Amino acid sequence: MGISTITAARIYAGQMQGKPGEENILFFEKFPYLALAKTYNTNQQTPDSAGTMTAMMTGMKTKAGIIGVGQDMIRTNCSSITGNTLTTALEHAEQIGMSTGVVSTARLTHATPAATYAHVPERNFEDDRDISIMTNATGCKDIAAQLIDLKDRYGDGLEVALGGGRKNFIRRVHGAGPENGGMGESEDGRDLTTEWLAHYPNSAYVWNQASI
Protein backbone atom coordinates (compact mmCIF):
# COMPACT_ATOMS: atom_id res chain seq x y z
CA MET A 1 0.00 0.00 0.00
CA GLY A 2 2.21 2.77 -1.29
CA ILE A 3 1.62 6.53 -1.50
CA SER A 4 -0.31 6.22 -4.77
CA THR A 5 -2.71 3.69 -3.24
CA ILE A 6 -3.30 5.89 -0.21
CA THR A 7 -3.91 8.90 -2.44
CA ALA A 8 -6.44 6.98 -4.53
CA ALA A 9 -8.19 5.73 -1.40
CA ARG A 10 -8.32 9.23 0.08
CA ILE A 11 -9.86 10.72 -3.07
CA TYR A 12 -12.32 7.88 -3.55
CA ALA A 13 -13.48 7.96 0.07
CA GLY A 14 -14.00 11.71 -0.20
CA GLN A 15 -15.92 11.41 -3.44
CA MET A 16 -18.17 8.77 -1.88
CA GLN A 17 -19.13 11.50 0.59
CA GLY A 18 -19.99 13.91 -2.24
CA LYS A 19 -16.76 15.94 -1.96
CA PRO A 20 -14.03 16.55 -4.57
CA GLY A 21 -11.89 14.03 -2.69
CA GLU A 22 -8.41 15.48 -2.48
CA GLU A 23 -9.19 17.40 0.72
CA ASN A 24 -10.39 14.23 2.47
CA ILE A 25 -8.39 12.72 5.33
CA LEU A 26 -8.32 8.98 5.97
CA PHE A 27 -8.71 7.91 9.60
CA PHE A 28 -5.13 6.69 9.97
CA GLU A 29 -3.78 9.97 8.59
CA LYS A 30 -5.02 11.54 11.83
CA PHE A 31 -2.69 9.41 13.94
CA PRO A 32 -0.05 11.45 15.82
CA TYR A 33 2.75 9.51 14.10
CA LEU A 34 3.02 7.95 10.65
CA ALA A 35 5.89 6.10 9.01
CA LEU A 36 6.80 4.58 5.68
CA ALA A 37 8.56 1.23 5.37
CA LYS A 38 9.93 -0.19 2.14
CA THR A 39 9.87 -3.95 1.75
CA TYR A 40 10.02 -6.46 -1.08
CA ASN A 41 10.72 -10.11 -1.93
CA THR A 42 14.33 -11.02 -2.63
CA ASN A 43 13.48 -13.25 -5.58
CA GLN A 44 10.76 -11.45 -7.52
CA GLN A 45 9.63 -7.92 -8.27
CA THR A 46 5.91 -8.28 -7.55
CA PRO A 47 5.87 -9.22 -3.86
CA ASP A 48 3.56 -11.47 -1.90
CA SER A 49 2.42 -11.10 1.70
CA ALA A 50 4.45 -14.04 3.02
CA GLY A 51 7.83 -12.49 2.29
CA THR A 52 6.83 -8.90 2.91
CA MET A 53 5.05 -9.55 6.21
CA THR A 54 8.04 -11.61 7.30
CA ALA A 55 10.20 -8.57 6.60
CA MET A 56 7.90 -6.31 8.62
CA MET A 57 7.83 -8.72 11.56
CA THR A 58 11.50 -9.71 11.61
CA GLY A 59 13.40 -6.92 9.86
CA MET A 60 14.80 -9.37 7.31
CA LYS A 61 13.89 -9.52 3.62
CA THR A 62 13.11 -12.96 2.24
CA LYS A 63 11.59 -14.85 -0.69
CA ALA A 64 8.01 -14.96 -1.82
CA GLY A 65 5.95 -17.81 -0.45
CA ILE A 66 7.95 -18.46 2.70
CA ILE A 67 7.13 -17.33 6.23
CA GLY A 68 9.40 -16.50 9.15
CA VAL A 69 12.51 -18.01 7.55
CA GLY A 70 15.48 -16.57 5.69
CA GLN A 71 15.97 -16.28 1.95
CA ASP A 72 18.34 -19.27 1.82
CA MET A 73 15.37 -21.60 2.32
CA ILE A 74 14.06 -23.53 -0.67
CA ARG A 75 10.31 -23.19 -0.95
CA THR A 76 8.41 -26.34 0.18
CA ASN A 77 11.64 -27.88 1.55
CA CYS A 78 12.11 -27.95 5.33
CA SER A 79 15.45 -29.77 5.32
CA SER A 80 17.45 -26.60 6.04
CA ILE A 81 15.04 -24.88 8.42
CA THR A 82 17.38 -25.33 11.40
CA GLY A 83 19.38 -22.14 11.71
CA ASN A 84 17.24 -20.31 9.17
CA THR A 85 14.28 -19.30 11.35
CA LEU A 86 13.81 -15.60 12.09
CA THR A 87 12.47 -14.31 15.41
CA THR A 88 9.35 -12.19 15.02
CA ALA A 89 8.42 -9.06 16.94
CA LEU A 90 5.59 -11.03 18.54
CA GLU A 91 8.03 -13.68 19.75
CA HIS A 92 10.38 -11.03 21.14
CA ALA A 93 7.42 -9.55 23.00
CA GLU A 94 6.54 -12.95 24.47
CA GLN A 95 10.12 -13.48 25.59
CA ILE A 96 9.97 -10.37 27.78
CA GLY A 97 6.60 -11.25 29.24
CA MET A 98 4.30 -9.03 27.19
CA SER A 99 0.78 -10.01 26.18
CA THR A 100 0.42 -10.67 22.46
CA GLY A 101 -2.27 -11.45 19.95
CA VAL A 102 -3.21 -11.75 16.31
CA VAL A 103 -6.38 -10.14 14.94
CA SER A 104 -7.18 -10.60 11.27
CA THR A 105 -10.10 -10.52 8.86
CA ALA A 106 -8.31 -13.31 6.97
CA ARG A 107 -7.69 -16.90 8.06
CA LEU A 108 -5.36 -17.03 11.06
CA THR A 109 -3.23 -19.40 8.99
CA HIS A 110 -3.08 -17.01 6.02
CA ALA A 111 0.41 -15.72 5.23
CA THR A 112 -0.08 -12.22 6.65
CA PRO A 113 -1.20 -13.13 10.20
CA ALA A 114 0.90 -16.31 10.15
CA ALA A 115 4.07 -14.28 9.71
CA THR A 116 3.67 -13.02 13.27
CA TYR A 117 4.24 -16.48 14.75
CA ALA A 118 5.00 -19.19 12.14
CA HIS A 119 8.19 -20.43 10.50
CA VAL A 120 7.68 -22.47 7.36
CA PRO A 121 9.02 -22.49 3.77
CA GLU A 122 5.56 -22.74 2.20
CA ARG A 123 2.71 -20.34 2.89
CA ASN A 124 0.10 -22.89 1.77
CA PHE A 125 1.10 -25.45 4.42
CA GLU A 126 -1.81 -24.23 6.55
CA ASP A 127 -2.83 -27.56 8.09
CA ASP A 128 -1.52 -31.11 8.11
CA ARG A 129 -3.68 -32.08 5.14
CA ASP A 130 -1.57 -29.74 3.00
CA ILE A 131 1.55 -31.83 3.53
CA SER A 132 1.30 -33.16 -0.04
CA ILE A 133 2.50 -29.80 -1.39
CA MET A 134 5.77 -30.12 0.53
CA THR A 135 8.78 -31.69 -1.14
CA ASN A 136 10.30 -32.28 2.29
CA ALA A 137 8.28 -31.56 5.44
CA THR A 138 10.81 -33.00 7.90
CA GLY A 139 11.46 -30.48 10.65
CA CYS A 140 8.36 -28.38 9.95
CA LYS A 141 4.94 -28.14 11.54
CA ASP A 142 1.92 -26.88 9.65
CA ILE A 143 0.94 -23.27 10.36
CA ALA A 144 -2.19 -24.09 12.39
CA ALA A 145 -0.21 -26.36 14.70
CA GLN A 146 2.43 -23.67 15.16
CA LEU A 147 -0.17 -21.22 16.44
CA ILE A 148 -1.23 -23.67 19.16
CA ASP A 149 2.31 -24.81 19.93
CA LEU A 150 3.66 -21.27 20.31
CA LYS A 151 3.49 -21.71 24.08
CA ASP A 152 6.17 -24.40 23.81
CA ARG A 153 8.57 -22.02 22.07
CA TYR A 154 8.16 -18.49 23.39
CA GLY A 155 6.77 -17.13 26.65
CA ASP A 156 3.28 -18.29 27.50
CA GLY A 157 1.89 -18.06 23.97
CA LEU A 158 -0.70 -15.78 22.44
CA GLU A 159 -3.35 -14.25 24.64
CA VAL A 160 -5.70 -13.53 21.72
CA ALA A 161 -6.14 -15.15 18.31
CA LEU A 162 -9.09 -13.69 16.43
CA GLY A 163 -9.72 -14.45 12.77
CA GLY A 164 -11.10 -16.89 10.26
CA GLY A 165 -10.01 -20.30 9.04
CA ARG A 166 -11.55 -22.52 11.72
CA LYS A 167 -11.45 -25.53 9.40
CA ASN A 168 -7.66 -25.65 9.65
CA PHE A 169 -7.89 -26.24 13.40
CA ILE A 170 -10.49 -29.01 13.61
CA ARG A 171 -10.62 -32.64 12.45
CA ARG A 172 -11.78 -33.71 9.01
CA VAL A 173 -14.84 -35.56 10.23
CA HIS A 174 -18.49 -34.64 9.99
CA GLY A 175 -19.70 -32.85 13.09
CA ALA A 176 -16.23 -31.70 14.16
CA GLY A 177 -17.40 -28.10 14.39
CA PRO A 178 -19.16 -26.85 17.53
CA GLU A 179 -22.41 -26.50 15.61
CA ASN A 180 -22.34 -30.29 15.03
CA GLY A 181 -22.31 -29.88 11.31
CA GLY A 182 -18.96 -28.42 10.33
CA MET A 183 -16.04 -30.43 9.03
CA GLY A 184 -12.43 -29.39 9.32
CA GLU A 185 -9.26 -30.14 7.40
CA SER A 186 -7.01 -31.80 9.98
CA GLU A 187 -6.32 -35.48 9.33
CA ASP A 188 -3.83 -36.15 12.12
CA GLY A 189 -6.51 -36.59 14.79
CA ARG A 190 -5.74 -33.32 16.56
CA ASP A 191 -8.47 -30.84 17.47
CA LEU A 192 -6.41 -27.70 17.93
CA THR A 193 -9.29 -25.73 19.44
CA THR A 194 -9.48 -28.30 22.24
CA GLU A 195 -5.71 -28.13 22.67
CA TRP A 196 -5.89 -24.34 22.96
CA LEU A 197 -8.36 -24.68 25.83
CA ALA A 198 -6.10 -27.27 27.48
CA HIS A 199 -3.09 -24.96 27.14
CA TYR A 200 -5.02 -22.08 28.70
CA PRO A 201 -7.59 -23.35 31.26
CA ASN A 202 -9.04 -19.86 31.81
CA SER A 203 -9.45 -19.16 28.10
CA ALA A 204 -12.45 -19.39 25.80
CA TYR A 205 -13.03 -20.59 22.26
CA VAL A 206 -15.48 -18.27 20.55
CA TRP A 207 -16.83 -19.32 17.17
CA ASN A 208 -20.01 -17.22 16.75
CA GLN A 209 -21.65 -14.09 18.11
CA ALA A 210 -23.77 -16.02 20.60
CA SER A 211 -20.71 -17.56 22.26
CA ILE A 212 -19.01 -14.21 22.96
C-alpha positions as a printed Julia matrix, in Angstrom:
212×3 Matrix{Float64}:
   0.0     0.0    0.0
   2.21    2.77  -1.29
   1.62    6.53  -1.5
  -0.31    6.22  -4.77
  -2.71    3.69  -3.24
  -3.3     5.89  -0.21
  -3.91    8.9   -2.44
  -6.44    6.98  -4.53
  -8.19    5.73  -1.4
  -8.32    9.23   0.08
  -9.86   10.72  -3.07
 -12.32    7.88  -3.55
 -13.48    7.96   0.07
 -14.0    11.71  -0.2
 -15.92   11.41  -3.44
 -18.17    8.77  -1.88
 -19.13   11.5    0.59
 -19.99   13.91  -2.24
 -16.76   15.94  -1.96
 -14.03   16.55  -4.57
 -11.89   14.03  -2.69
  -8.41   15.48  -2.48
  -9.19   17.4    0.72
 -10.39   14.23   2.47
  -8.39   12.72   5.33
  -8.32    8.98   5.97
  -8.71    7.91   9.6
  -5.13    6.69   9.97
  -3.78    9.97   8.59
  -5.02   11.54  11.83
  -2.69    9.41  13.94
  -0.05   11.45  15.82
   2.75    9.51  14.1
   3.02    7.95  10.65
   5.89    6.1    9.01
   6.8     4.58   5.68
   8.56    1.23   5.37
   9.93   -0.19   2.14
   9.87   -3.95   1.75
  10.02   -6.46  -1.08
  10.72  -10.11  -1.93
  14.33  -11.02  -2.63
  13.48  -13.25  -5.58
  10.76  -11.45  -7.52
   9.63   -7.92  -8.27
   5.91   -8.28  -7.55
   5.87   -9.22  -3.86
   3.56  -11.47  -1.9
   2.42  -11.1    1.7
   4.45  -14.04   3.02
   7.83  -12.49   2.29
   6.83   -8.9    2.91
   5.05   -9.55   6.21
   8.04  -11.61   7.3
  10.2    -8.57   6.6
   7.9    -6.31   8.62
   7.83   -8.72  11.56
  11.5    -9.71  11.61
  13.4    -6.92   9.86
  14.8    -9.37   7.31
  13.89   -9.52   3.62
  13.11  -12.96   2.24
  11.59  -14.85  -0.69
   8.01  -14.96  -1.82
   5.95  -17.81  -0.45
   7.95  -18.46   2.7
   7.13  -17.33   6.23
   9.4   -16.5    9.15
  12.51  -18.01   7.55
  15.48  -16.57   5.69
  15.97  -16.28   1.95
  18.34  -19.27   1.82
  15.37  -21.6    2.32
  14.06  -23.53  -0.67
  10.31  -23.19  -0.95
   8.41  -26.34   0.18
  11.64  -27.88   1.55
  12.11  -27.95   5.33
  15.45  -29.77   5.32
  17.45  -26.6    6.04
  15.04  -24.88   8.42
  17.38  -25.33  11.4
  19.38  -22.14  11.71
  17.24  -20.31   9.17
  14.28  -19.3   11.35
  13.81  -15.6   12.09
  12.47  -14.31  15.41
   9.35  -12.19  15.02
   8.42   -9.06  16.94
   5.59  -11.03  18.54
   8.03  -13.68  19.75
  10.38  -11.03  21.14
   7.42   -9.55  23.0
   6.54  -12.95  24.47
  10.12  -13.48  25.59
   9.97  -10.37  27.78
   6.6   -11.25  29.24
   4.3    -9.03  27.19
   0.78  -10.01  26.18
   0.42  -10.67  22.46
  -2.27  -11.45  19.95
  -3.21  -11.75  16.31
  -6.38  -10.14  14.94
  -7.18  -10.6   11.27
 -10.1   -10.52   8.86
  -8.31  -13.31   6.97
  -7.69  -16.9    8.06
  -5.36  -17.03  11.06
  -3.23  -19.4    8.99
  -3.08  -17.01   6.02
   0.41  -15.72   5.23
  -0.08  -12.22   6.65
  -1.2   -13.13  10.2
   0.9   -16.31  10.15
   4.07  -14.28   9.71
   3.67  -13.02  13.27
   4.24  -16.48  14.75
   5.0   -19.19  12.14
   8.19  -20.43  10.5
   7.68  -22.47   7.36
   9.02  -22.49   3.77
   5.56  -22.74   2.2
   2.71  -20.34   2.89
   0.1   -22.89   1.77
   1.1   -25.45   4.42
  -1.81  -24.23   6.55
  -2.83  -27.56   8.09
  -1.52  -31.11   8.11
  -3.68  -32.08   5.14
  -1.57  -29.74   3.0
   1.55  -31.83   3.53
   1.3   -33.16  -0.04
   2.5   -29.8   -1.39
   5.77  -30.12   0.53
   8.78  -31.69  -1.14
  10.3   -32.28   2.29
   8.28  -31.56   5.44
  10.81  -33.0    7.9
  11.46  -30.48  10.65
   8.36  -28.38   9.95
   4.94  -28.14  11.54
   1.92  -26.88   9.65
   0.94  -23.27  10.36
  -2.19  -24.09  12.39
  -0.21  -26.36  14.7
   2.43  -23.67  15.16
  -0.17  -21.22  16.44
  -1.23  -23.67  19.16
   2.31  -24.81  19.93
   3.66  -21.27  20.31
   3.49  -21.71  24.08
   6.17  -24.4   23.81
   8.57  -22.02  22.07
   8.16  -18.49  23.39
   6.77  -17.13  26.65
   3.28  -18.29  27.5
   1.89  -18.06  23.97
  -0.7   -15.78  22.44
  -3.35  -14.25  24.64
  -5.7   -13.53  21.72
  -6.14  -15.15  18.31
  -9.09  -13.69  16.43
  -9.72  -14.45  12.77
 -11.1   -16.89  10.26
 -10.01  -20.3    9.04
 -11.55  -22.52  11.72
 -11.45  -25.53   9.4
  -7.66  -25.65   9.65
  -7.89  -26.24  13.4
 -10.49  -29.01  13.61
 -10.62  -32.64  12.45
 -11.78  -33.71   9.01
 -14.84  -35.56  10.23
 -18.49  -34.64   9.99
 -19.7   -32.85  13.09
 -16.23  -31.7   14.16
 -17.4   -28.1   14.39
 -19.16  -26.85  17.53
 -22.41  -26.5   15.61
 -22.34  -30.29  15.03
 -22.31  -29.88  11.31
 -18.96  -28.42  10.33
 -16.04  -30.43   9.03
 -12.43  -29.39   9.32
  -9.26  -30.14   7.4
  -7.01  -31.8    9.98
  -6.32  -35.48   9.33
  -3.83  -36.15  12.12
  -6.51  -36.59  14.79
  -5.74  -33.32  16.56
  -8.47  -30.84  17.47
  -6.41  -27.7   17.93
  -9.29  -25.73  19.44
  -9.48  -28.3   22.24
  -5.71  -28.13  22.67
  -5.89  -24.34  22.96
  -8.36  -24.68  25.83
  -6.1   -27.27  27.48
  -3.09  -24.96  27.14
  -5.02  -22.08  28.7
  -7.59  -23.35  31.26
  -9.04  -19.86  31.81
  -9.45  -19.16  28.1
 -12.45  -19.39  25.8
 -13.03  -20.59  22.26
 -15.48  -18.27  20.55
 -16.83  -19.32  17.17
 -20.01  -17.22  16.75
 -21.65  -14.09  18.11
 -23.77  -16.02  20.6
 -20.71  -17.56  22.26
 -19.01  -14.21  22.96
